Amino acid sequence: MAFYLTYLIIGIVLFGFIAGFTLFAVYSERKIAGFVQDRLGPMETGKYGSLQTLADILKLIQKEFITPSAADNVLFAAAPVIIFVAVFLGFAVMPWAPGMAPSALNLGLFYVLAIISVDAIGLLMAGWGSNNKFSLLGSMRAVAQIVSYEIPAGIALISVVMIAQSLNLQEIALNQGINAASPQLFIGLWDVSGIGGILAWNVFQAPHLLLAYVIFFIASLAECNRAPFDIPEAESELVGGFHTEYGGLRFAFIFLAEYAMMFLVAMIGVVVFLGAWNTPLPNIGALKLADWTTGVVWGIFWTLSKTILIVGIQMWIRWTLPRLRADQLMSLCWKVLTPLAFLCMAISGIWRVWVMV
């Protein structure tokens, strides 16, 4: 009984964190958009508009459930839940600090990639269940985009796994700092196991892993349907895409899932490539900066700081770059990112056999 109660509490805490992060992220995105476009953003509700997102949530909660008369009631009602749950379950294996992960699965990375894929089913259900041509087109675009970009994203992650020799996210995180169980070689040449810091991060363990992270980051934007890859919900063409017919709490769940997915894919990149909960500060002689800034509290701080920084870059890109056309989106995936990801994977194999011996 205590076992199940523990997991229930963890689930409630994670849901509370996602809800709180979404409120913070929506407000931040509006302010970032205002800065990029030379305007103020929210200013009226609360100090500097700080209560605007809270007011929006209260408004959504109070709205009634409206189902189109020709919609499939079961699919229409279930889709937002499936979309959110698919993303929410991905957090089950993410490490937040040393020894602090809801579930330290040996196949953690495989699990999180598999469970995120279920999101595509929810999107298709939302489009089909709405019985709206704009929603159906948006959901078909979303599924085609997600399935396509999962390939370069997955192969880029495999490039790191071949170097790290583990699918356990807690092990991958541990081996990117001063507490690493195996020698960490900066660019494959310099043993930095006792130095730690940014030099021990996976992205610097081999020269091609920086390219692998760029591929993963671009693909993760497409996974989240974020600009410049937001054609599934292009308001100028499809009104709102797969969520056109949704309002109230159902729309809130879809909205919550989008920002939760942004945080999740950013966190996957941080854990696999950017040192996870390990400090970026190295030990320099008598200054044991890495030792001093490593621990549970520091781990949570570094994980959140790195992830929120990546989310900020996602927002910056959204309000900077124009939307791609569908043909440009697919060409980028199949003609550029996928071949480069395969190249990174091949180099990882060669690097592991010839350099990391």
GROMACS .gro file of C-alpha atoms in nm:
model
  357
    1MET     CA    1   0.000   0.000   0.000
    2ALA     CA    2   0.280   0.243   0.092
    3PHE     CA    3   0.445   0.159  -0.241
    4TYR     CA    4   0.141   0.273  -0.441
    5LEU     CA    5   0.091   0.575  -0.216
    6THR     CA    6   0.449   0.686  -0.287
    7TYR     CA    7   0.394   0.671  -0.663
    8LEU     CA    8   0.063   0.856  -0.626
    9ILE     CA    9   0.237   1.137  -0.439
   10ILE     CA   10   0.514   1.149  -0.702
   11GLY     CA   11   0.252   1.170  -0.977
   12ILE     CA   12   0.069   1.454  -0.802
   13VAL     CA   13   0.397   1.644  -0.749
   14LEU     CA   14   0.493   1.600  -1.116
   15PHE     CA   15   0.150   1.715  -1.232
   16GLY     CA   16   0.171   2.017  -1.002
   17PHE     CA   17   0.516   2.099  -1.138
   18ILE     CA   18   0.396   2.072  -1.501
   19ALA     CA   19   0.095   2.295  -1.426
   20GLY     CA   20   0.315   2.552  -1.251
   21PHE     CA   21   0.573   2.542  -1.528
   22THR     CA   22   0.302   2.592  -1.790
   23LEU     CA   23   0.175   2.905  -1.612
   24PHE     CA   24   0.531   3.039  -1.592
   25ALA     CA   25   0.614   2.941  -1.953
   26VAL     CA   26   0.303   3.099  -2.106
   27TYR     CA   27   0.369   3.426  -1.926
   28SER     CA   28   0.738   3.412  -2.022
   29GLU     CA   29   0.655   3.339  -2.386
   30ARG     CA   30   0.421   3.636  -2.405
   31LYS     CA   31   0.691   3.860  -2.259
   32ILE     CA   32   0.958   3.716  -2.491
   33ALA     CA   33   0.723   3.764  -2.788
   34GLY     CA   34   0.662   4.122  -2.679
   35PHE     CA   35   1.035   4.189  -2.652
   36VAL     CA   36   1.115   4.031  -2.991
   37GLN     CA   37   0.831   4.217  -3.164
   38ASP     CA   38   0.895   4.545  -2.982
   39ARG     CA   39   0.575   4.552  -2.778
   40LEU     CA   40   0.487   4.516  -2.409
   41GLY     CA   41   0.298   4.186  -2.384
   42PRO     CA   42   0.055   4.138  -2.091
   43MET     CA   43   0.054   4.442  -1.860
   44GLU     CA   44  -0.292   4.489  -1.707
   45THR     CA   45  -0.375   4.179  -1.497
   46GLY     CA   46  -0.140   4.185  -1.198
   47LYS     CA   47   0.198   4.354  -1.173
   48TYR     CA   48   0.347   4.356  -1.525
   49GLY     CA   49   0.064   4.121  -1.628
   50SER     CA   50   0.194   3.845  -1.398
   51LEU     CA   51  -0.160   3.720  -1.321
   52GLN     CA   52  -0.271   3.706  -1.685
   53THR     CA   53  -0.206   3.333  -1.730
   54LEU     CA   54  -0.381   3.256  -1.401
   55ALA     CA   55  -0.683   3.450  -1.526
   56ASP     CA   56  -0.674   3.255  -1.853
   57ILE     CA   57  -0.673   2.922  -1.667
   58LEU     CA   58  -0.968   3.029  -1.450
   59LYS     CA   59  -1.152   3.130  -1.767
   60LEU     CA   60  -1.087   2.791  -1.933
   61ILE     CA   61  -1.193   2.595  -1.625
   62GLN     CA   62  -1.527   2.779  -1.607
   63LYS     CA   63  -1.620   2.714  -1.971
   64GLU     CA   64  -1.869   2.438  -2.048
   65PHE     CA   65  -1.783   2.127  -2.252
   66ILE     CA   66  -1.908   2.173  -2.607
   67THR     CA   67  -1.904   1.876  -2.847
   68PRO     CA   68  -1.988   1.931  -3.217
   69SER     CA   69  -2.311   1.754  -3.312
   70ALA     CA   70  -2.144   1.543  -3.585
   71ALA     CA   71  -1.832   1.457  -3.380
   72ASP     CA   72  -1.739   1.113  -3.253
   73ASN     CA   73  -1.813   1.165  -2.882
   74VAL     CA   74  -1.575   0.897  -2.750
   75LEU     CA   75  -1.274   0.994  -2.964
   76PHE     CA   76  -1.338   1.366  -2.918
   77ALA     CA   77  -1.348   1.337  -2.538
   78ALA     CA   78  -1.060   1.089  -2.503
   79ALA     CA   79  -0.808   1.262  -2.733
   80PRO     CA   80  -0.698   1.546  -2.498
   81VAL     CA   81  -0.648   1.298  -2.214
   82ILE     CA   82  -0.438   1.064  -2.428
   83ILE     CA   83  -0.229   1.354  -2.561
   84PHE     CA   84  -0.151   1.475  -2.209
   85VAL     CA   85  -0.102   1.134  -2.047
   86ALA     CA   86   0.143   1.028  -2.322
   87VAL     CA   87   0.361   1.327  -2.242
   88PHE     CA   88   0.307   1.307  -1.866
   89LEU     CA   89   0.422   0.943  -1.849
   90GLY     CA   90   0.748   1.040  -2.018
   91PHE     CA   91   0.855   1.216  -1.697
   92ALA     CA   92   0.848   0.884  -1.509
   93VAL     CA   93   1.210   0.800  -1.594
   94MET     CA   94   1.369   1.145  -1.602
   95PRO     CA   95   1.652   1.199  -1.349
   96TRP     CA   96   1.634   1.529  -1.159
   97ALA     CA   97   1.934   1.488  -0.928
   98PRO     CA   98   2.177   1.215  -0.811
   99GLY     CA   99   1.964   0.915  -0.717
  100MET     CA  100   1.646   1.116  -0.772
  101ALA     CA  101   1.429   0.974  -1.050
  102PRO     CA  102   1.069   0.851  -1.025
  103SER     CA  103   1.176   0.522  -1.187
  104ALA     CA  104   1.533   0.431  -1.285
  105LEU     CA  105   1.457   0.190  -1.570
  106ASN     CA  106   1.747   0.020  -1.746
  107LEU     CA  107   1.571   0.100  -2.075
  108GLY     CA  108   1.472   0.451  -1.968
  109LEU     CA  109   1.562   0.628  -2.291
  110PHE     CA  110   1.386   0.363  -2.501
  111TYR     CA  111   1.078   0.394  -2.278
  112VAL     CA  112   1.052   0.771  -2.303
  113LEU     CA  113   1.085   0.764  -2.684
  114ALA     CA  114   0.818   0.492  -2.705
  115ILE     CA  115   0.569   0.663  -2.474
  116ILE     CA  116   0.606   1.002  -2.647
  117SER     CA  117   0.512   0.832  -2.976
  118VAL     CA  118   0.164   0.762  -2.835
  119ASP     CA  119   0.105   1.139  -2.856
  120ALA     CA  120   0.056   1.099  -3.233
  121ILE     CA  121  -0.241   0.867  -3.174
  122GLY     CA  122  -0.411   1.129  -2.955
  123LEU     CA  123  -0.357   1.398  -3.219
  124LEU     CA  124  -0.511   1.180  -3.490
  125MET     CA  125  -0.805   1.099  -3.260
  126ALA     CA  126  -0.860   1.471  -3.199
  127GLY     CA  127  -0.866   1.551  -3.571
  128TRP     CA  128  -1.083   1.257  -3.676
  129GLY     CA  129  -1.315   1.279  -3.376
  130SER     CA  130  -1.385   1.649  -3.438
  131ASN     CA  131  -1.537   1.572  -3.783
  132ASN     CA  132  -1.389   1.899  -3.907
  133LYS     CA  133  -1.183   1.918  -4.226
  134PHE     CA  134  -0.939   2.168  -4.076
  135SER     CA  135  -0.892   1.952  -3.768
  136LEU     CA  136  -0.840   1.639  -3.978
  137LEU     CA  137  -0.584   1.811  -4.202
  138GLY     CA  138  -0.402   1.943  -3.894
  139SER     CA  139  -0.392   1.601  -3.728
  140MET     CA  140  -0.267   1.433  -4.047
  141ARG     CA  141   0.007   1.693  -4.075
  142ALA     CA  142   0.097   1.644  -3.709
  143VAL     CA  143   0.123   1.266  -3.737
  144ALA     CA  144   0.329   1.284  -4.058
  145GLN     CA  145   0.558   1.540  -3.896
  146ILE     CA  146   0.603   1.357  -3.566
  147VAL     CA  147   0.661   1.015  -3.723
  148SER     CA  148   0.914   1.163  -3.968
  149TYR     CA  149   1.114   1.366  -3.716
  150GLU     CA  150   1.127   1.084  -3.462
  151ILE     CA  151   1.373   0.911  -3.696
  152PRO     CA  152   1.656   1.171  -3.693
  153ALA     CA  153   1.587   1.244  -3.324
  154GLY     CA  154   1.613   0.875  -3.232
  155ILE     CA  155   1.924   0.816  -3.441
  156ALA     CA  156   2.092   1.124  -3.288
  157LEU     CA  157   2.021   0.981  -2.942
  158ILE     CA  158   2.158   0.642  -3.051
  159SER     CA  159   2.483   0.820  -3.142
  160VAL     CA  160   2.522   0.914  -2.774
  161VAL     CA  161   2.407   0.576  -2.647
  162MET     CA  162   2.681   0.407  -2.850
  163ILE     CA  163   2.936   0.626  -2.672
  164ALA     CA  164   2.774   0.604  -2.326
  165GLN     CA  165   2.697   0.229  -2.356
  166SER     CA  166   2.372   0.261  -2.157
  167LEU     CA  167   2.002   0.332  -2.200
  168ASN     CA  168   1.956   0.404  -1.829
  169LEU     CA  169   1.915   0.782  -1.804
  170GLN     CA  170   2.044   0.788  -1.446
  171GLU     CA  171   2.364   0.610  -1.556
  172ILE     CA  172   2.402   0.842  -1.856
  173ALA     CA  173   2.365   1.139  -1.620
  174LEU     CA  174   2.609   1.001  -1.363
  175ASN     CA  175   2.882   0.945  -1.623
  176GLN     CA  176   2.893   1.312  -1.724
  177GLY     CA  177   3.052   1.451  -1.408
  178ILE     CA  178   3.312   1.400  -1.138
  179ASN     CA  179   3.133   1.094  -1.000
  180ALA     CA  180   3.156   0.907  -1.330
  181ALA     CA  181   3.208   0.532  -1.300
  182SER     CA  182   3.421   0.523  -1.616
  183PRO     CA  183   3.690   0.755  -1.759
  184GLN     CA  184   3.552   1.060  -1.940
  185LEU     CA  185   3.759   1.173  -2.237
  186PHE     CA  186   3.718   1.529  -2.368
  187ILE     CA  187   3.706   1.495  -2.750
  188GLY     CA  188   3.825   1.140  -2.693
  189LEU     CA  189   4.176   1.250  -2.598
  190TRP     CA  190   4.192   1.418  -2.255
  191ASP     CA  191   4.082   1.234  -1.940
  192VAL     CA  192   3.868   1.485  -1.747
  193SER     CA  193   3.722   1.242  -1.492
  194GLY     CA  194   3.876   1.433  -1.199
  195ILE     CA  195   3.798   1.774  -1.346
  196GLY     CA  196   3.432   1.729  -1.434
  197GLY     CA  197   3.228   2.032  -1.527
  198ILE     CA  198   3.128   2.112  -1.883
  199LEU     CA  199   3.428   1.920  -2.019
  200ALA     CA  200   3.274   1.589  -1.909
  201TRP     CA  201   2.937   1.639  -2.079
  202ASN     CA  202   2.849   1.390  -2.352
  203VAL     CA  203   2.824   1.661  -2.614
  204PHE     CA  204   3.204   1.707  -2.582
  205GLN     CA  205   3.300   1.339  -2.559
  206ALA     CA  206   3.337   1.326  -2.937
  207PRO     CA  207   3.344   1.605  -3.199
  208HIS     CA  208   3.038   1.480  -3.389
  209LEU     CA  209   2.810   1.472  -3.083
  210LEU     CA  210   2.766   1.850  -3.100
  211LEU     CA  211   2.615   1.799  -3.447
  212ALA     CA  212   2.404   1.515  -3.306
  213TYR     CA  213   2.262   1.751  -3.042
  214VAL     CA  214   2.180   2.016  -3.305
  215ILE     CA  215   1.993   1.748  -3.505
  216PHE     CA  216   1.807   1.636  -3.194
  217PHE     CA  217   1.718   1.995  -3.099
  218ILE     CA  218   1.576   2.074  -3.445
  219ALA     CA  219   1.382   1.746  -3.450
  220SER     CA  220   1.249   1.813  -3.098
  221LEU     CA  221   1.099   2.143  -3.219
  222ALA     CA  222   0.909   1.948  -3.483
  223GLU     CA  223   0.802   1.691  -3.220
  224CYS     CA  224   0.647   1.974  -3.017
  225ASN     CA  225   0.480   2.133  -3.323
  226ARG     CA  226   0.668   2.452  -3.242
  227ALA     CA  227   0.756   2.718  -3.497
  228PRO     CA  228   0.901   2.704  -3.753
  229PHE     CA  229   0.744   2.355  -3.758
  230ASP     CA  230   0.392   2.451  -3.642
  231ILE     CA  231   0.207   2.370  -3.966
  232PRO     CA  232  -0.031   2.121  -3.789
  233GLU     CA  233  -0.199   2.415  -3.615
  234ALA     CA  234  -0.123   2.696  -3.861
  235GLU     CA  235  -0.388   2.956  -3.777
  236SER     CA  236  -0.355   3.127  -4.116
  237GLU     CA  237  -0.447   2.803  -4.295
  238LEU     CA  238  -0.623   2.567  -4.053
  239VAL     CA  239  -0.774   2.803  -3.792
  240GLY     CA  240  -0.620   2.599  -3.508
  241GLY     CA  241  -0.555   2.261  -3.664
  242PHE     CA  242  -0.637   1.949  -3.464
  243HIS     CA  243  -0.767   2.148  -3.164
  244THR     CA  244  -0.997   2.383  -3.359
  245GLU     CA  245  -1.316   2.239  -3.203
  246TYR     CA  246  -1.184   2.221  -2.846
  247GLY     CA  247  -1.254   2.468  -2.569
  248GLY     CA  248  -1.257   2.489  -2.193
  249LEU     CA  249  -1.078   2.223  -1.991
  250ARG     CA  250  -1.026   1.999  -2.293
  251PHE     CA  251  -0.831   2.273  -2.469
  252ALA     CA  252  -0.643   2.336  -2.143
  253PHE     CA  253  -0.521   1.974  -2.143
  254ILE     CA  254  -0.395   2.006  -2.502
  255PHE     CA  255  -0.227   2.334  -2.410
  256LEU     CA  256  -0.077   2.175  -2.098
  257ALA     CA  257   0.055   1.884  -2.307
  258GLU     CA  258   0.228   2.119  -2.552
  259TYR     CA  259   0.426   2.298  -2.282
  260ALA     CA  260   0.492   1.973  -2.095
  261MET     CA  261   0.632   1.831  -2.421
  262MET     CA  262   0.854   2.137  -2.462
  263PHE     CA  263   1.000   2.083  -2.116
  264LEU     CA  264   1.031   1.705  -2.165
  265VAL     CA  265   1.222   1.716  -2.495
  266ALA     CA  266   1.444   1.994  -2.359
  267MET     CA  267   1.513   1.782  -2.050
  268ILE     CA  268   1.593   1.474  -2.262
  269GLY     CA  269   1.852   1.681  -2.449
  270VAL     CA  270   1.993   1.810  -2.121
  271VAL     CA  271   2.016   1.461  -1.966
  272VAL     CA  272   2.163   1.286  -2.269
  273PHE     CA  273   2.386   1.559  -2.411
  274LEU     CA  274   2.432   1.849  -2.168
  275GLY     CA  275   2.547   1.691  -1.843
  276ALA     CA  276   2.203   1.633  -1.685
  277TRP     CA  277   2.221   1.733  -1.317
  278ASN     CA  278   2.599   1.772  -1.325
  279THR     CA  279   2.750   2.115  -1.272
  280PRO     CA  280   2.909   2.305  -1.563
  281LEU     CA  281   3.183   2.429  -1.324
  282PRO     CA  282   3.509   2.227  -1.334
  283ASN     CA  283   3.763   2.156  -1.062
  284ILE     CA  284   4.056   2.395  -1.115
  285GLY     CA  285   4.349   2.310  -0.890
  286ALA     CA  286   4.257   2.387  -0.530
  287LEU     CA  287   3.923   2.532  -0.643
  288LYS     CA  288   3.701   2.223  -0.632
  289LEU     CA  289   3.409   2.397  -0.801
  290ALA     CA  290   3.264   2.073  -0.938
  291ASP     CA  291   3.280   1.906  -0.595
  292TRP     CA  292   3.123   2.204  -0.423
  293THR     CA  293   2.832   2.235  -0.670
  294THR     CA  294   2.733   1.869  -0.693
  295GLY     CA  295   2.455   1.715  -0.484
  296VAL     CA  296   2.079   1.668  -0.472
  297VAL     CA  297   1.986   2.036  -0.430
  298TRP     CA  298   2.249   2.149  -0.679
  299GLY     CA  299   2.138   1.871  -0.915
  300ILE     CA  300   1.778   1.995  -0.921
  301PHE     CA  301   1.904   2.351  -0.971
  302TRP     CA  302   2.128   2.258  -1.267
  303THR     CA  303   1.861   2.038  -1.429
  304LEU     CA  304   1.598   2.312  -1.408
  305SER     CA  305   1.840   2.588  -1.516
  306LYS     CA  306   1.962   2.404  -1.825
  307THR     CA  307   1.616   2.286  -1.926
  308ILE     CA  308   1.452   2.627  -1.883
  309LEU     CA  309   1.737   2.781  -2.086
  310ILE     CA  310   1.663   2.541  -2.373
  311VAL     CA  311   1.289   2.613  -2.345
  312GLY     CA  312   1.374   2.984  -2.366
  313ILE     CA  313   1.565   2.919  -2.689
  314GLN     CA  314   1.262   2.730  -2.825
  315MET     CA  315   1.046   3.037  -2.753
  316TRP     CA  316   1.304   3.270  -2.905
  317ILE     CA  317   1.306   3.066  -3.226
  318ARG     CA  318   0.926   3.065  -3.242
  319TRP     CA  319   0.906   3.442  -3.253
  320THR     CA  320   1.206   3.483  -3.485
  321LEU     CA  321   1.176   3.236  -3.774
  322PRO     CA  322   0.888   3.212  -4.025
  323ARG     CA  323   0.684   2.892  -4.064
  324LEU     CA  324   0.814   2.633  -4.310
  325ARG     CA  325   0.602   2.496  -4.593
  326ALA     CA  326   0.506   2.129  -4.570
  327ASP     CA  327   0.744   2.032  -4.852
  328GLN     CA  328   1.030   2.226  -4.691
  329LEU     CA  329   0.960   2.056  -4.358
  330MET     CA  330   0.977   1.707  -4.508
  331SER     CA  331   1.280   1.788  -4.722
  332LEU     CA  332   1.469   1.910  -4.415
  333CYS     CA  333   1.385   1.587  -4.233
  334TRP     CA  334   1.453   1.328  -4.503
  335LYS     CA  335   1.723   1.501  -4.711
  336VAL     CA  336   1.925   1.680  -4.442
  337LEU     CA  337   1.866   1.569  -4.082
  338THR     CA  338   1.822   1.194  -4.138
  339PRO     CA  339   2.141   1.149  -4.348
  340LEU     CA  340   2.339   1.360  -4.100
  341ALA     CA  341   2.199   1.157  -3.809
  342PHE     CA  342   2.303   0.832  -3.980
  343LEU     CA  343   2.649   0.982  -4.034
  344CYS     CA  344   2.672   1.067  -3.663
  345MET     CA  345   2.572   0.711  -3.573
  346ALA     CA  346   2.836   0.565  -3.806
  347ILE     CA  347   3.104   0.793  -3.661
  348SER     CA  348   2.998   0.691  -3.309
  349GLY     CA  349   3.058   0.326  -3.398
  350ILE     CA  350   3.401   0.403  -3.539
  351TRP     CA  351   3.482   0.631  -3.244
  352ARG     CA  352   3.382   0.368  -2.991
  353VAL     CA  353   3.594   0.096  -3.153
  354TRP     CA  354   3.904   0.290  -3.261
  355VAL     CA  355   3.931   0.583  -3.017
  356MET     CA  356   3.759   0.476  -2.691
  357VAL     CA  357   3.958   0.155  -2.640
   0.00000   0.00000   0.00000
